[in-house]
Short mmCIF file of N, CA, C and O in Angstrom, two decimals:
data_model
loop_
_atom_site.label_atom_id
_atom_site.label_comp_id
_atom_site.label_asym_id
_atom_site.label_seq_id
_atom_site.Cartn_x
_atom_site.Cartn_y
_atom_site.Cartn_z
N UNK A 29 -10.66 -28.17 83.60
CA UNK A 29 -10.89 -27.28 82.47
C UNK A 29 -12.36 -27.29 82.07
O UNK A 29 -12.94 -26.26 81.79
N UNK A 30 -12.97 -28.47 82.05
CA UNK A 30 -14.37 -28.59 81.67
C UNK A 30 -15.29 -27.93 82.70
O UNK A 30 -16.28 -27.31 82.33
N UNK A 31 -14.96 -28.07 83.98
CA UNK A 31 -15.77 -27.44 85.03
C UNK A 31 -15.71 -25.93 84.93
O UNK A 31 -16.71 -25.24 85.12
N UNK A 32 -14.54 -25.42 84.61
CA UNK A 32 -14.37 -23.98 84.48
C UNK A 32 -15.20 -23.46 83.30
O UNK A 32 -15.84 -22.41 83.39
N UNK A 33 -15.20 -24.19 82.19
CA UNK A 33 -15.99 -23.80 81.03
C UNK A 33 -17.48 -23.82 81.36
O UNK A 33 -18.23 -22.93 80.95
N UNK A 34 -17.92 -24.82 82.12
CA UNK A 34 -19.34 -24.91 82.51
C UNK A 34 -19.74 -23.72 83.38
O UNK A 34 -20.82 -23.17 83.23
N UNK A 35 -18.85 -23.33 84.30
CA UNK A 35 -19.15 -22.18 85.15
C UNK A 35 -19.27 -20.90 84.34
O UNK A 35 -20.15 -20.08 84.58
N UNK A 36 -18.39 -20.73 83.36
CA UNK A 36 -18.43 -19.54 82.52
C UNK A 36 -19.67 -19.56 81.64
O UNK A 36 -20.30 -18.53 81.41
N UNK A 37 -20.07 -20.72 81.16
CA UNK A 37 -21.24 -20.84 80.30
C UNK A 37 -22.54 -20.62 81.08
O UNK A 37 -23.55 -20.24 80.50
N UNK A 38 -22.52 -20.83 82.40
CA UNK A 38 -23.73 -20.63 83.21
C UNK A 38 -24.06 -19.17 83.40
O UNK A 38 -25.24 -18.83 83.57
N UNK A 39 -23.08 -18.31 83.35
CA UNK A 39 -23.32 -16.89 83.62
C UNK A 39 -24.30 -16.29 82.62
O UNK A 39 -25.31 -15.70 83.03
N UNK A 40 -24.09 -16.42 81.29
CA UNK A 40 -25.09 -15.85 80.37
C UNK A 40 -26.45 -16.55 80.47
O UNK A 40 -27.50 -15.92 80.33
N UNK A 41 -26.43 -17.86 80.74
CA UNK A 41 -27.68 -18.60 80.85
C UNK A 41 -28.50 -18.08 82.03
O UNK A 41 -29.71 -17.85 81.92
N UNK A 42 -27.85 -17.88 83.17
CA UNK A 42 -28.54 -17.34 84.35
C UNK A 42 -29.04 -15.93 84.08
O UNK A 42 -30.15 -15.56 84.49
N UNK A 43 -28.22 -15.14 83.40
CA UNK A 43 -28.62 -13.76 83.08
C UNK A 43 -29.87 -13.75 82.21
O UNK A 43 -30.82 -12.98 82.46
N UNK A 44 -29.91 -14.58 81.18
CA UNK A 44 -31.07 -14.63 80.30
C UNK A 44 -32.30 -15.16 81.03
O UNK A 44 -33.42 -14.67 80.81
N UNK A 45 -32.11 -16.12 81.92
CA UNK A 45 -33.23 -16.65 82.68
C UNK A 45 -33.80 -15.58 83.60
O UNK A 45 -35.03 -15.37 83.64
N UNK A 46 -32.94 -14.86 84.31
CA UNK A 46 -33.40 -13.79 85.19
C UNK A 46 -34.07 -12.67 84.40
O UNK A 46 -35.07 -12.09 84.83
N UNK A 47 -33.52 -12.35 83.24
CA UNK A 47 -34.11 -11.32 82.39
C UNK A 47 -35.50 -11.71 81.92
O UNK A 47 -36.41 -10.89 81.89
N UNK A 48 -35.67 -12.97 81.54
CA UNK A 48 -36.99 -13.45 81.12
C UNK A 48 -38.00 -13.39 82.25
O UNK A 48 -39.15 -12.99 82.04
N UNK A 49 -37.59 -13.78 83.45
CA UNK A 49 -38.50 -13.70 84.60
C UNK A 49 -38.87 -12.26 84.90
O UNK A 49 -40.03 -11.96 85.23
N UNK A 50 -37.92 -11.35 84.77
CA UNK A 50 -38.19 -9.94 85.01
C UNK A 50 -39.21 -9.40 84.01
O UNK A 50 -40.15 -8.68 84.38
N UNK A 51 -39.02 -9.74 82.73
CA UNK A 51 -39.95 -9.26 81.71
C UNK A 51 -41.35 -9.83 81.88
O UNK A 51 -42.34 -9.17 81.58
N UNK A 52 -41.45 -11.05 82.39
CA UNK A 52 -42.77 -11.64 82.62
C UNK A 52 -43.51 -10.91 83.73
O UNK A 52 -44.73 -10.81 83.72
N UNK A 53 -42.76 -10.39 84.73
CA UNK A 53 -43.39 -9.69 85.84
C UNK A 53 -43.72 -8.25 85.51
O UNK A 53 -44.52 -7.62 86.22
N UNK A 54 -43.11 -7.68 84.47
CA UNK A 54 -43.35 -6.28 84.11
C UNK A 54 -44.76 -6.12 83.54
O UNK A 54 -45.25 -6.96 82.80
N UNK A 55 -45.39 -5.01 83.91
CA UNK A 55 -46.71 -4.70 83.38
C UNK A 55 -46.71 -3.28 82.82
O UNK A 55 -45.91 -2.44 83.23
N UNK A 56 -47.63 -3.04 81.90
CA UNK A 56 -47.79 -1.72 81.33
C UNK A 56 -48.46 -0.83 82.39
O UNK A 56 -49.42 -1.24 83.03
N UNK A 57 -47.97 0.41 82.58
CA UNK A 57 -48.59 1.26 83.60
C UNK A 57 -50.00 1.67 83.20
O UNK A 57 -50.29 1.89 82.03
N UNK A 58 -50.87 1.77 84.20
CA UNK A 58 -52.22 2.25 83.91
C UNK A 58 -52.19 3.77 83.76
O UNK A 58 -51.16 4.41 83.92
N UNK A 59 -53.33 4.35 83.44
CA UNK A 59 -53.40 5.78 83.13
C UNK A 59 -52.96 6.63 84.32
O UNK A 59 -52.20 7.59 84.16
N UNK A 60 -53.42 6.27 85.51
CA UNK A 60 -53.09 7.05 86.72
C UNK A 60 -51.59 7.02 87.00
O UNK A 60 -50.97 8.05 87.29
N UNK A 61 -50.99 5.83 86.87
CA UNK A 61 -49.56 5.69 87.12
C UNK A 61 -48.75 6.45 86.06
O UNK A 61 -47.75 7.10 86.37
N UNK A 62 -49.19 6.39 84.81
CA UNK A 62 -48.49 7.09 83.73
C UNK A 62 -48.52 8.60 83.96
O UNK A 62 -47.51 9.28 83.77
N UNK A 63 -49.68 9.12 84.36
CA UNK A 63 -49.80 10.56 84.61
C UNK A 63 -48.90 10.97 85.77
O UNK A 63 -48.24 12.01 85.73
N UNK A 64 -48.85 10.15 86.81
CA UNK A 64 -48.01 10.45 87.97
C UNK A 64 -46.53 10.50 87.57
O UNK A 64 -45.79 11.40 87.97
N UNK A 65 -46.09 9.52 86.78
CA UNK A 65 -44.70 9.49 86.32
C UNK A 65 -44.40 10.69 85.43
O UNK A 65 -43.35 11.33 85.56
N UNK A 66 -45.34 11.03 84.54
CA UNK A 66 -45.15 12.16 83.64
C UNK A 66 -45.04 13.47 84.42
O UNK A 66 -44.22 14.33 84.09
N UNK A 67 -45.86 13.62 85.45
CA UNK A 67 -45.79 14.83 86.28
C UNK A 67 -44.45 14.92 87.00
O UNK A 67 -43.85 15.99 87.07
N UNK A 68 -43.97 13.81 87.53
CA UNK A 68 -42.69 13.80 88.24
C UNK A 68 -41.55 14.18 87.28
O UNK A 68 -40.66 14.96 87.64
N UNK A 69 -41.59 13.64 86.08
CA UNK A 69 -40.55 13.95 85.10
C UNK A 69 -40.63 15.41 84.69
O UNK A 69 -39.61 16.10 84.58
N UNK A 70 -41.84 15.92 84.50
CA UNK A 70 -42.02 17.33 84.14
C UNK A 70 -41.52 18.26 85.22
O UNK A 70 -40.84 19.26 84.94
N UNK A 71 -41.83 17.95 86.47
CA UNK A 71 -41.34 18.77 87.58
C UNK A 71 -39.82 18.72 87.63
O UNK A 71 -39.16 19.74 87.88
N UNK A 72 -39.25 17.56 87.39
CA UNK A 72 -37.79 17.43 87.37
C UNK A 72 -37.16 18.29 86.29
O UNK A 72 -36.14 18.94 86.52
N UNK A 73 -37.76 18.31 85.09
CA UNK A 73 -37.26 19.15 84.02
C UNK A 73 -37.29 20.62 84.41
O UNK A 73 -36.33 21.37 84.18
N UNK A 74 -38.40 21.05 85.01
CA UNK A 74 -38.54 22.45 85.40
C UNK A 74 -37.52 22.81 86.49
O UNK A 74 -36.86 23.86 86.41
N UNK A 75 -37.36 21.96 87.48
CA UNK A 75 -36.41 22.23 88.56
C UNK A 75 -34.99 22.30 88.01
O UNK A 75 -34.23 23.23 88.33
N UNK A 76 -34.60 21.31 87.20
CA UNK A 76 -33.23 21.30 86.67
C UNK A 76 -33.00 22.49 85.73
O UNK A 76 -31.92 23.08 85.72
N UNK A 77 -34.00 22.85 84.95
CA UNK A 77 -33.88 24.02 84.07
C UNK A 77 -33.73 25.30 84.85
O UNK A 77 -32.93 26.17 84.50
N UNK A 78 -34.48 25.43 85.94
CA UNK A 78 -34.39 26.62 86.78
C UNK A 78 -33.02 26.72 87.44
O UNK A 78 -32.41 27.80 87.46
N UNK A 79 -32.54 25.61 87.96
CA UNK A 79 -31.21 25.60 88.57
C UNK A 79 -30.15 25.97 87.52
O UNK A 79 -29.27 26.80 87.79
N UNK A 80 -30.24 25.40 86.35
CA UNK A 80 -29.28 25.71 85.28
C UNK A 80 -29.33 27.16 84.87
O UNK A 80 -28.29 27.80 84.62
N UNK A 81 -30.54 27.72 84.81
CA UNK A 81 -30.70 29.13 84.44
C UNK A 81 -30.02 30.03 85.46
O UNK A 81 -29.28 30.96 85.10
N UNK A 82 -30.25 29.77 86.75
CA UNK A 82 -29.65 30.62 87.77
C UNK A 82 -28.14 30.44 87.85
O UNK A 82 -27.41 31.41 88.10
N UNK A 83 -27.65 29.23 87.64
CA UNK A 83 -26.20 29.03 87.61
C UNK A 83 -25.59 29.83 86.46
O UNK A 83 -24.56 30.50 86.62
N UNK A 84 -26.21 29.77 85.30
CA UNK A 84 -25.71 30.52 84.15
C UNK A 84 -25.83 32.02 84.40
O UNK A 84 -24.94 32.80 84.04
N UNK A 85 -26.91 32.46 85.04
CA UNK A 85 -27.14 33.86 85.35
C UNK A 85 -26.04 34.39 86.27
O UNK A 85 -25.59 35.52 86.12
N UNK A 86 -25.61 33.58 87.22
CA UNK A 86 -24.54 33.98 88.13
C UNK A 86 -23.17 33.83 87.47
O UNK A 86 -22.27 34.64 87.70
N UNK A 87 -23.01 32.85 86.62
CA UNK A 87 -21.72 32.55 85.99
C UNK A 87 -21.28 33.67 85.04
O UNK A 87 -20.09 34.00 85.00
N UNK A 88 -22.20 34.25 84.29
CA UNK A 88 -21.83 35.24 83.28
C UNK A 88 -21.17 36.47 83.91
O UNK A 88 -20.07 36.87 83.49
N UNK A 89 -21.78 37.12 84.92
CA UNK A 89 -21.09 38.29 85.50
C UNK A 89 -19.78 37.93 86.21
O UNK A 89 -18.80 38.67 86.13
N UNK A 90 -19.75 36.79 86.90
CA UNK A 90 -18.52 36.36 87.57
C UNK A 90 -17.43 36.12 86.54
O UNK A 90 -16.27 36.53 86.74
N UNK A 91 -17.76 35.50 85.44
CA UNK A 91 -16.78 35.26 84.38
C UNK A 91 -16.27 36.56 83.79
O UNK A 91 -15.08 36.70 83.51
N UNK A 92 -17.16 37.52 83.59
CA UNK A 92 -16.74 38.82 83.04
C UNK A 92 -15.82 39.55 84.02
O UNK A 92 -14.89 40.24 83.59
N UNK A 93 -16.06 39.42 85.32
CA UNK A 93 -15.20 40.07 86.31
C UNK A 93 -13.82 39.41 86.30
O UNK A 93 -12.79 40.09 86.33
N UNK A 94 -13.79 38.07 86.28
CA UNK A 94 -12.51 37.36 86.33
C UNK A 94 -11.69 37.52 85.05
O UNK A 94 -10.48 37.74 85.11
N UNK A 95 -12.34 37.37 83.92
CA UNK A 95 -11.62 37.42 82.64
C UNK A 95 -11.43 38.85 82.18
O UNK A 95 -10.45 39.18 81.52
N UNK A 96 -12.34 39.71 82.52
CA UNK A 96 -12.28 41.08 82.07
C UNK A 96 -13.06 41.23 80.79
O UNK A 96 -13.67 40.28 80.28
N UNK A 97 -13.10 42.37 80.24
CA UNK A 97 -13.89 42.62 79.02
C UNK A 97 -13.13 42.22 77.77
O UNK A 97 -13.09 42.99 76.82
N UNK A 98 -12.56 41.05 77.75
CA UNK A 98 -11.75 40.61 76.61
C UNK A 98 -12.57 40.38 75.41
O UNK A 98 -13.42 39.97 74.97
#
């Protein structure tokens, strides 16, 4: 019973230890890296918005044909 409790208690301890090591290795992005990430996110927004616009553009007439002019 005691061994089982020790094994269960080690899980959060290991998680916190790994999390602390991860945070120590993390660094703030420099200006060049930040701009690159921002551009990638911006392009992603534009691409997803364009895809959504065209899906909606196609969906409206198809829906009107299927449902009718209700």
